[in-house]
Short mmCIF file of C-alpha atoms in Angstrom, two decimals:
data_model
loop_
_atom_site.label_atom_id
_atom_site.label_comp_id
_atom_site.label_asym_id
_atom_site.label_seq_id
_atom_site.Cartn_x
_atom_site.Cartn_y
_atom_site.Cartn_z
CA MET A 1 17.34 3.60 -20.88
CA SER A 2 19.93 5.43 -18.69
CA ARG A 3 19.78 5.96 -14.99
CA LEU A 4 20.49 9.18 -15.03
CA PHE A 5 17.41 9.63 -17.41
CA CYS A 6 15.24 7.73 -14.81
CA LYS A 7 16.62 10.18 -12.34
CA SER A 8 15.84 13.26 -14.50
CA LEU A 9 12.05 11.76 -15.09
CA LEU A 10 11.68 11.28 -11.54
CA LEU A 11 12.79 13.95 -9.55
CA THR A 12 12.74 16.91 -11.34
CA PRO A 13 9.14 17.18 -12.59
CA PHE A 14 7.48 15.42 -9.56
CA LEU A 15 9.44 17.09 -6.59
CA ALA A 16 9.25 20.21 -8.63
CA SER A 17 5.23 19.90 -8.34
CA ALA A 18 5.13 20.24 -11.98
CA PRO A 19 2.21 18.74 -14.01
CA ILE A 20 2.61 14.62 -15.26
CA ARG A 21 0.70 11.91 -16.77
CA PHE A 22 1.39 9.74 -13.59
CA SER A 23 -0.47 11.84 -11.02
CA PHE A 24 -2.56 9.45 -10.61
CA LYS A 25 2.99 2.44 -6.96
CA SER A 26 4.77 -8.37 16.48
CA ILE A 27 1.02 -7.92 17.36
CA SER A 28 0.40 -6.32 20.22
CA SER A 29 0.24 -8.34 23.97
CA PRO A 30 -2.62 -10.27 24.63
CA SER A 31 -2.90 -8.22 27.95
CA SER A 32 -1.94 -4.95 26.08
CA THR A 33 -4.72 -5.58 23.23
CA SER A 34 -7.35 -7.03 26.30
CA ARG A 35 -6.70 -3.42 27.47
CA VAL A 36 -7.77 -1.61 24.25
CA HIS A 37 -10.52 -3.31 23.65
CA ARG A 38 -12.00 -2.59 27.52
CA MET A 39 -11.28 0.94 26.89
CA ALA A 40 -13.50 0.87 23.43
CA THR A 41 -15.96 -1.25 25.11
CA GLU A 42 -16.23 1.29 28.29
CA ALA A 43 -16.34 4.13 25.61
CA SER A 44 -19.21 2.65 23.31
CA SER A 45 -21.08 1.89 26.51
CA SER A 46 -21.12 5.32 28.05
CA PRO A 47 -24.16 7.20 28.71
CA SER A 48 -25.36 9.23 24.25
CA SER A 49 -27.96 11.19 23.35
CA SER A 50 -30.79 9.39 21.57
CA ALA A 51 -28.94 11.41 18.34
CA ASP A 52 -25.59 10.34 18.49
CA ARG A 53 -27.64 6.60 19.13
CA GLU A 54 -29.52 6.52 16.05
CA ALA A 55 -26.30 8.19 14.52
CA THR A 56 -24.46 5.10 15.85
CA SER A 57 -26.50 2.32 14.85
CA SER A 58 -26.97 3.97 11.27
CA SER A 59 -22.61 3.76 10.87
CA SER A 60 -20.90 1.33 8.05
CA SER A 61 -18.35 1.91 11.08
CA ALA A 62 -16.77 -1.57 12.10
CA PRO A 63 -17.40 -2.87 16.01
CA ALA A 64 -14.81 -0.97 18.39
CA SER A 65 -13.49 -4.30 18.97
CA SER A 66 -13.25 -5.53 15.43
CA ALA A 67 -11.07 -2.75 14.38
CA ILE A 68 -8.89 -3.03 17.03
CA ASP A 69 -8.06 -6.84 15.93
CA PHE A 70 -7.93 -5.91 12.23
CA LEU A 71 -5.87 -2.69 12.97
CA SER A 72 -3.88 -4.93 15.34
CA LEU A 73 -3.12 -7.55 12.79
CA CYS A 74 -1.98 -4.10 10.35
CA HIS A 75 0.65 -3.73 12.25
CA ARG A 76 2.62 -6.56 10.45
CA LEU A 77 2.34 -4.23 7.87
CA LYS A 78 4.21 -1.42 9.88
CA THR A 79 6.91 -3.89 10.83
CA THR A 80 7.38 -6.27 7.44
CA LYS A 81 10.73 -5.14 5.73
CA ARG A 82 10.00 -5.33 1.50
CA ALA A 83 11.43 -8.97 0.80
CA GLY A 84 13.41 -7.17 -2.61
CA TRP A 85 15.27 -4.60 -0.99
CA VAL A 86 16.02 -7.45 2.17
CA LYS A 87 17.45 -9.54 -0.19
CA ARG A 88 20.11 -7.02 -1.59
CA ASP A 89 21.20 -6.29 2.10
CA VAL A 90 19.88 -2.11 1.97
CA ARG A 91 20.28 -1.55 5.57
CA ASP A 92 16.74 -0.87 7.59
CA PRO A 93 14.94 -1.09 4.25
CA GLU A 94 11.46 0.18 4.19
CA SER A 95 8.31 -1.82 5.62
CA ILE A 96 5.18 -2.67 3.69
CA ALA A 97 2.86 0.41 5.38
CA ASP A 98 6.38 2.74 4.47
CA HIS A 99 5.40 1.92 0.63
CA MET A 100 1.47 2.19 0.50
CA TYR A 101 1.70 5.29 2.82
CA ARG A 102 3.55 7.12 0.26
CA MET A 103 2.22 5.82 -2.35
CA GLY A 104 -0.93 7.18 -1.05
CA LEU A 105 0.72 10.79 -1.02
CA MET A 106 1.56 10.71 -4.47
CA ALA A 107 -2.13 9.71 -5.25
CA LEU A 108 -2.76 12.85 -2.81
CA ILE A 109 -0.85 15.39 -4.29
CA ALA A 110 -1.10 14.28 -8.34
CA SER A 111 -2.65 16.90 -10.57
CA ASP A 112 -6.08 15.94 -11.69
CA ILE A 113 -6.94 13.77 -15.01
CA PRO A 114 -10.50 13.76 -15.97
CA GLY A 115 -12.81 10.76 -14.81
CA VAL A 116 -10.13 9.31 -12.34
CA ASP A 117 -11.29 8.91 -8.54
CA ARG A 118 -8.46 11.06 -6.58
CA ASP A 119 -10.24 9.58 -3.37
CA LYS A 120 -10.39 5.84 -4.50
CA CYS A 121 -6.85 6.16 -6.07
CA ILE A 122 -5.95 7.34 -2.54
CA LYS A 123 -8.18 3.91 -0.94
CA ILE A 124 -6.47 1.71 -3.24
CA ALA A 125 -2.63 2.90 -2.68
CA LEU A 126 -3.31 2.09 0.84
CA VAL A 127 -5.31 -1.35 0.62
CA HIS A 128 -3.15 -2.98 -2.13
CA ASP A 129 -0.39 -4.56 0.25
CA ILE A 130 -2.61 -5.40 2.70
CA ALA A 131 -3.11 -9.31 1.93
CA GLU A 132 0.36 -9.20 3.15
CA ALA A 133 -0.16 -8.06 6.59
CA ILE A 134 -0.62 -12.09 6.64
CA VAL A 135 1.08 -14.09 3.77
CA GLY A 136 4.36 -11.63 3.64
CA ASP A 137 6.24 -10.19 0.55
CA ILE A 138 5.95 -12.59 -1.86
CA THR A 139 8.13 -11.51 -4.71
CA PRO A 140 9.30 -12.96 -8.68
CA SER A 141 12.45 -14.89 -6.95
CA ASP A 142 10.78 -16.65 -4.45
CA GLY A 143 9.30 -19.74 -7.22
CA VAL A 144 5.31 -19.11 -5.39
CA PRO A 145 3.58 -19.43 -8.72
CA LYS A 146 1.15 -16.43 -9.75
CA ALA A 147 -2.06 -18.57 -9.51
CA GLU A 148 -0.89 -19.83 -6.29
CA LYS A 149 0.42 -16.44 -4.73
CA SER A 150 -3.09 -14.68 -5.22
CA ARG A 151 -4.88 -17.89 -4.04
CA ARG A 152 -2.97 -17.20 -1.08
CA GLU A 153 -3.56 -13.12 -1.02
CA GLN A 154 -7.18 -13.69 -1.65
CA GLU A 155 -7.35 -16.18 1.82
CA ALA A 156 -5.93 -13.82 3.68
CA LEU A 157 -7.87 -10.57 2.80
CA ASP A 158 -11.28 -12.59 3.21
CA HIS A 159 -9.79 -13.53 6.77
CA MET A 160 -9.17 -9.99 7.30
CA CYS A 161 -12.69 -8.55 5.69
CA LYS A 162 -14.28 -11.18 8.51
CA LEU A 163 -11.64 -9.91 11.29
CA LEU A 164 -13.38 -6.41 10.63
CA GLY A 165 -16.47 -7.88 10.84
CA GLY A 166 -17.86 -7.86 7.68
CA GLY A 167 -19.87 -5.17 6.62
CA LYS A 168 -19.45 -2.08 4.10
CA ILE A 169 -16.27 -0.98 5.10
CA ALA A 170 -14.60 -4.55 4.96
CA GLU A 171 -16.58 -4.95 1.45
CA GLU A 172 -15.49 -2.28 0.47
CA ILE A 173 -11.99 -2.77 1.04
CA GLY A 174 -12.39 -6.69 -0.62
CA GLU A 175 -13.78 -4.79 -3.46
CA LEU A 176 -10.76 -1.71 -3.72
CA TRP A 177 -8.23 -4.71 -3.12
CA MET A 178 -9.70 -7.04 -6.03
CA GLU A 179 -9.90 -3.80 -8.22
CA TYR A 180 -6.12 -3.46 -7.94
CA GLU A 181 -5.97 -7.19 -8.83
CA GLY A 182 -7.73 -7.22 -11.54
CA ASN A 183 -6.55 -3.74 -12.88
CA SER A 184 -9.78 -3.44 -14.00
CA SER A 185 -10.53 0.50 -13.54
CA PRO A 186 -8.57 3.82 -14.56
CA GLU A 187 -7.70 4.27 -10.47
CA ALA A 188 -6.36 0.59 -10.60
CA LYS A 189 -4.31 1.05 -13.35
CA ILE A 190 -2.98 4.77 -12.11
CA VAL A 191 -1.94 3.07 -8.75
CA LYS A 192 -0.17 -0.14 -10.85
CA ASP A 193 2.03 2.88 -12.00
CA LEU A 194 2.66 4.58 -8.44
CA ASP A 195 3.23 1.42 -7.26
CA LYS A 196 6.76 0.84 -9.65
CA VAL A 197 7.24 4.69 -9.16
CA GLU A 198 7.13 4.58 -5.76
CA MET A 199 9.67 1.74 -5.84
CA ILE A 200 12.02 3.17 -8.76
CA LEU A 201 12.59 6.20 -5.77
CA GLN A 202 13.56 4.63 -3.15
CA ALA A 203 15.44 2.35 -5.00
CA LEU A 204 17.11 6.00 -6.08
CA GLU A 205 17.37 6.75 -3.01
CA TYR A 206 19.34 3.36 -1.49
CA GLU A 207 21.38 4.22 -4.64
CA LYS A 208 22.47 8.07 -3.36
CA ASP A 209 22.07 6.72 0.51
CA GLN A 210 23.97 3.62 0.78
CA GLY A 211 26.32 3.29 -2.55
CA LYS A 212 24.44 0.35 -4.09
CA ASP A 213 23.47 -0.19 -7.76
CA LEU A 214 20.11 -1.16 -8.07
CA GLU A 215 19.81 -0.61 -12.14
CA GLU A 216 17.87 -4.26 -12.10
CA PHE A 217 14.67 -1.85 -10.70
CA PHE A 218 14.61 0.60 -13.33
CA GLN A 219 15.04 -1.87 -16.06
CA SER A 220 12.49 -3.72 -14.36
CA THR A 221 10.02 -0.91 -14.96
CA ALA A 222 11.31 0.99 -17.87
CA GLY A 223 7.57 0.41 -19.77
CA ILE A 224 6.37 3.17 -17.05
CA TYR A 225 8.70 5.86 -18.41
CA ILE A 226 6.42 5.61 -21.69
CA TRP A 227 3.47 6.37 -19.71
CA LEU A 228 5.13 8.86 -17.67
CA LEU A 229 6.05 11.44 -20.50
#
């Protein structure tokens, strides 16, 4: 399949918002973190009405300090560059967070598919690479066996969920991640394809802006085009 066809398939219908089947691809310094923790604690201990306290106690939200620790760790997603682009000497390559964010937007703006939960697709897109905040972006060229990669990422995810304080939100993040890894739902399958579409679109942009030849990325995801037609 030619790159020209890939380009026309991706850009023309997608950017024109035509309906296509895919519808539904350094932590802060201790002093800074301590200051934020203190602010969060002060805010949570401020006077409130009994109704507010009742609502807070029944909430599934993580404790403020746990949420800050979790988000500080997730900062690494913003600073860790996607390894595939780094290894091909792309200038200023996207971060893991860049990739996940645009996947979330893809799920948000895509056409409806009967029986598919759009909100769940967005959530899966936002967490599917979250373990890479700890293990980094492991690629096939790194020579890490699939089972070992999965083990490392599962261990990292478990740590992050504990850091968040457990509870319903941490449990949901874990379930969404496992669903994606296991490709076990319609939403997970769609986000798997979005992962590929986002990568191809990014490759296309690097080809245009930097004159790179990234044909291998188009070839490695050729099967998705049949599904998109």
